[in-house]
Short mmCIF file of C-alpha atoms in Angstrom, two decimals:
data_model
loop_
_atom_site.label_atom_id
_atom_site.label_comp_id
_atom_site.label_asym_id
_atom_site.label_seq_id
_atom_site.Cartn_x
_atom_site.Cartn_y
_atom_site.Cartn_z
CA MET A 252 106.89 104.14 102.92
CA VAL A 253 109.06 105.10 99.94
CA THR A 254 107.98 104.03 96.50
CA PRO A 255 110.60 102.61 94.09
CA LYS A 256 110.10 105.39 91.51
CA SER A 257 110.14 108.28 93.96
CA THR A 258 111.91 109.53 97.05
CA LYS A 259 108.67 111.06 98.34
CA PRO A 260 106.57 109.09 100.81
CA ALA A 261 103.63 107.26 99.27
CA SER A 262 100.30 109.01 99.59
CA ALA A 263 97.48 107.66 101.75
CA GLU A 264 95.38 106.98 98.66
CA ARG A 265 98.26 105.06 97.08
CA ARG A 266 98.81 103.06 100.27
CA LEU A 267 95.13 102.07 100.27
CA ALA A 268 95.51 100.76 96.72
CA GLU A 269 98.75 98.93 97.60
CA LEU A 270 97.01 97.32 100.59
CA GLY A 271 94.13 96.24 98.34
CA ILE A 272 91.61 98.22 100.38
CA GLU A 273 88.53 99.54 98.62
CA LEU A 274 86.57 101.79 100.92
CA THR A 275 82.82 101.43 101.07
CA PRO A 276 80.60 104.53 100.94
CA ALA A 277 80.79 106.77 104.01
CA PRO A 278 78.69 105.56 106.93
CA ILE A 279 75.18 106.92 107.34
CA PRO A 280 74.55 108.35 110.82
CA PHE A 281 72.23 106.33 113.06
CA GLY A 282 70.74 109.48 114.62
CA ALA A 283 70.60 113.27 114.60
CA TYR A 284 74.29 113.97 113.99
CA VAL A 285 76.86 114.08 111.20
CA GLU A 286 79.84 111.76 110.83
CA SER A 287 82.40 114.55 110.44
CA VAL A 288 82.87 118.20 111.29
CA GLN A 289 85.76 120.36 110.17
CA THR A 290 86.86 123.55 111.87
CA GLY A 291 89.97 125.20 110.49
CA ASN A 292 92.48 122.45 109.85
CA LEU A 293 90.92 119.93 112.27
CA LEU A 294 88.53 117.21 111.13
CA TYR A 295 86.56 115.50 113.91
CA LEU A 296 84.97 112.06 113.50
CA SER A 297 83.03 110.73 116.44
CA GLY A 298 80.85 107.75 117.19
CA VAL A 299 82.12 105.67 114.28
CA LEU A 300 80.72 102.14 114.54
CA PRO A 301 81.68 98.77 113.05
CA ALA A 302 78.78 98.90 110.60
CA ILE A 303 78.53 97.72 107.03
CA GLY A 304 75.90 99.54 105.06
CA HIS A 305 73.55 100.78 107.72
CA GLU A 306 73.71 97.63 109.88
CA PRO A 307 76.02 96.90 112.82
CA LYS A 308 78.35 94.03 111.85
CA PHE A 309 78.88 93.04 115.49
CA VAL A 310 76.47 93.27 118.43
CA GLY A 311 77.71 92.16 121.84
CA ARG A 312 80.57 92.57 124.27
CA LEU A 313 84.14 91.40 124.35
CA GLY A 314 84.63 88.73 126.95
CA ARG A 315 81.07 87.50 126.45
CA GLU A 316 79.94 87.19 122.81
CA TYR A 317 83.30 88.03 121.23
CA ASN A 318 86.97 87.25 121.74
CA VAL A 319 90.00 89.49 121.10
CA GLU A 320 90.34 88.59 117.40
CA GLN A 321 86.66 89.30 116.75
CA GLY A 322 87.05 92.57 118.63
CA ARG A 323 90.03 93.46 116.45
CA GLU A 324 87.92 92.84 113.35
CA ALA A 325 85.19 95.13 114.73
CA ALA A 326 87.82 97.82 115.43
CA ARG A 327 89.23 97.44 111.91
CA ILE A 328 85.77 97.80 110.33
CA ALA A 329 85.14 100.93 112.42
CA ALA A 330 88.54 102.30 111.32
CA LEU A 331 87.67 101.62 107.67
CA ASN A 332 84.48 103.62 108.26
CA VAL A 333 86.61 106.44 109.70
CA LEU A 334 88.63 106.45 106.48
CA SER A 335 85.47 106.42 104.34
CA ALA A 336 83.95 109.32 106.26
CA ALA A 337 87.19 111.33 106.11
CA ARG A 338 87.56 110.73 102.36
CA ASN A 339 83.91 111.65 101.82
CA HIS A 340 84.44 114.92 103.69
CA LEU A 341 87.86 115.83 102.24
CA GLY A 342 87.64 114.34 98.76
CA SER A 343 90.98 112.57 99.30
CA LEU A 344 92.80 111.06 102.26
CA ASP A 345 95.95 112.72 100.93
CA LYS A 346 94.69 115.92 102.58
CA VAL A 347 95.30 114.39 106.03
CA THR A 348 98.54 115.82 107.42
CA LYS A 349 98.40 114.09 110.83
CA VAL A 350 96.26 111.66 112.79
CA VAL A 351 96.13 113.61 116.05
CA ARG A 352 94.01 111.50 118.38
CA LEU A 353 92.30 108.11 118.45
CA VAL A 354 89.87 107.15 121.19
CA ALA A 355 88.58 103.57 121.22
CA TYR A 356 85.59 102.71 123.37
CA ILE A 357 85.42 98.95 123.94
CA ALA A 358 82.31 97.29 125.44
CA THR A 359 83.51 94.51 127.72
CA GLU A 360 82.18 91.95 130.13
CA GLY A 361 83.71 90.67 133.34
CA ASP A 362 87.47 90.72 133.69
CA PHE A 363 88.30 91.35 130.02
CA VAL A 364 91.49 93.44 129.99
CA ALA A 365 92.76 93.18 126.39
CA GLN A 366 91.19 96.46 125.25
CA PRO A 367 94.56 97.83 124.01
CA LYS A 368 95.10 94.77 121.79
CA VAL A 369 91.64 95.29 120.27
CA ALA A 370 92.29 99.01 119.71
CA ASP A 371 95.62 98.15 118.06
CA ALA A 372 93.69 96.94 114.99
CA ALA A 373 92.44 100.50 114.40
CA SER A 374 95.87 102.01 115.16
CA GLU A 375 97.59 99.55 112.81
CA LEU A 376 95.24 100.38 109.94
CA LEU A 377 95.78 104.12 110.43
CA ARG A 378 99.55 103.53 110.54
CA ASP A 379 99.46 101.42 107.38
CA VAL A 380 97.48 104.07 105.49
CA PHE A 381 99.05 107.29 106.78
CA GLY A 382 102.52 106.16 107.84
CA GLU A 383 104.36 105.72 111.12
CA ASP A 384 105.15 109.45 111.34
CA LYS A 385 101.44 110.36 111.46
CA LEU A 386 100.40 108.02 114.30
CA PRO A 387 98.14 109.61 116.94
CA VAL A 388 98.02 109.72 120.68
CA ARG A 389 95.49 107.18 121.86
CA MET A 390 93.03 106.55 124.66
CA VAL A 391 91.38 103.17 125.13
CA LEU A 392 88.38 102.85 127.43
CA GLY A 393 86.50 99.75 128.54
CA VAL A 394 82.80 100.50 128.96
CA ALA A 395 79.66 98.57 129.95
CA SER A 396 77.73 99.24 126.75
CA LEU A 397 77.79 101.21 123.51
CA PRO A 398 75.14 102.46 121.07
CA LEU A 399 73.19 99.74 119.25
CA GLY A 400 75.03 97.14 121.32
CA VAL A 401 78.22 97.29 119.24
CA PRO A 402 81.50 96.24 120.90
CA VAL A 403 83.67 99.10 119.53
CA VAL A 404 83.19 102.80 118.80
CA LEU A 405 85.97 105.06 117.52
CA GLU A 406 86.59 108.78 117.79
CA VAL A 407 89.33 110.26 115.59
CA LEU A 408 90.80 113.73 115.20
CA PHE A 409 92.71 114.51 112.00
CA GLU A 410 94.82 117.52 111.13
CA VAL A 411 94.12 118.35 107.50
CA GLU A 412 95.23 120.78 104.84
CA ALA A 413 93.39 124.04 105.51
#
């Protein structure tokens, strides 16, 4: 994304503002773990849920309690929590130099096979914030259940300024 006043790509923080996204405070872990760990120039975020505050926003499985669009909303909320946790750790999302990897775990029922479409909501948000050139590799897995009964859990690996 090029801004009208500059030939430099817009920053992630600027893109958030342009998209009208105000991040909530970083998620509070639901157990004995931390939301993010940095080693060198890699920032790991794992087990990020679609929670608002300290409550899961969705509880159930896709193909049973939720449809694809509801699953996409859960994935988007989890991705917003990824951004909040990364900003909390780094101080600014502008320190992200690449989104390396996205893993989306999708709790499904029966013959539900639209897991990639659900995961696209997280990928699309990351693309909109960081730019097409920083898109990650991605793995999408359908599973029988996830912690607290949520339908989506994300794992993200960022490359960051050292």
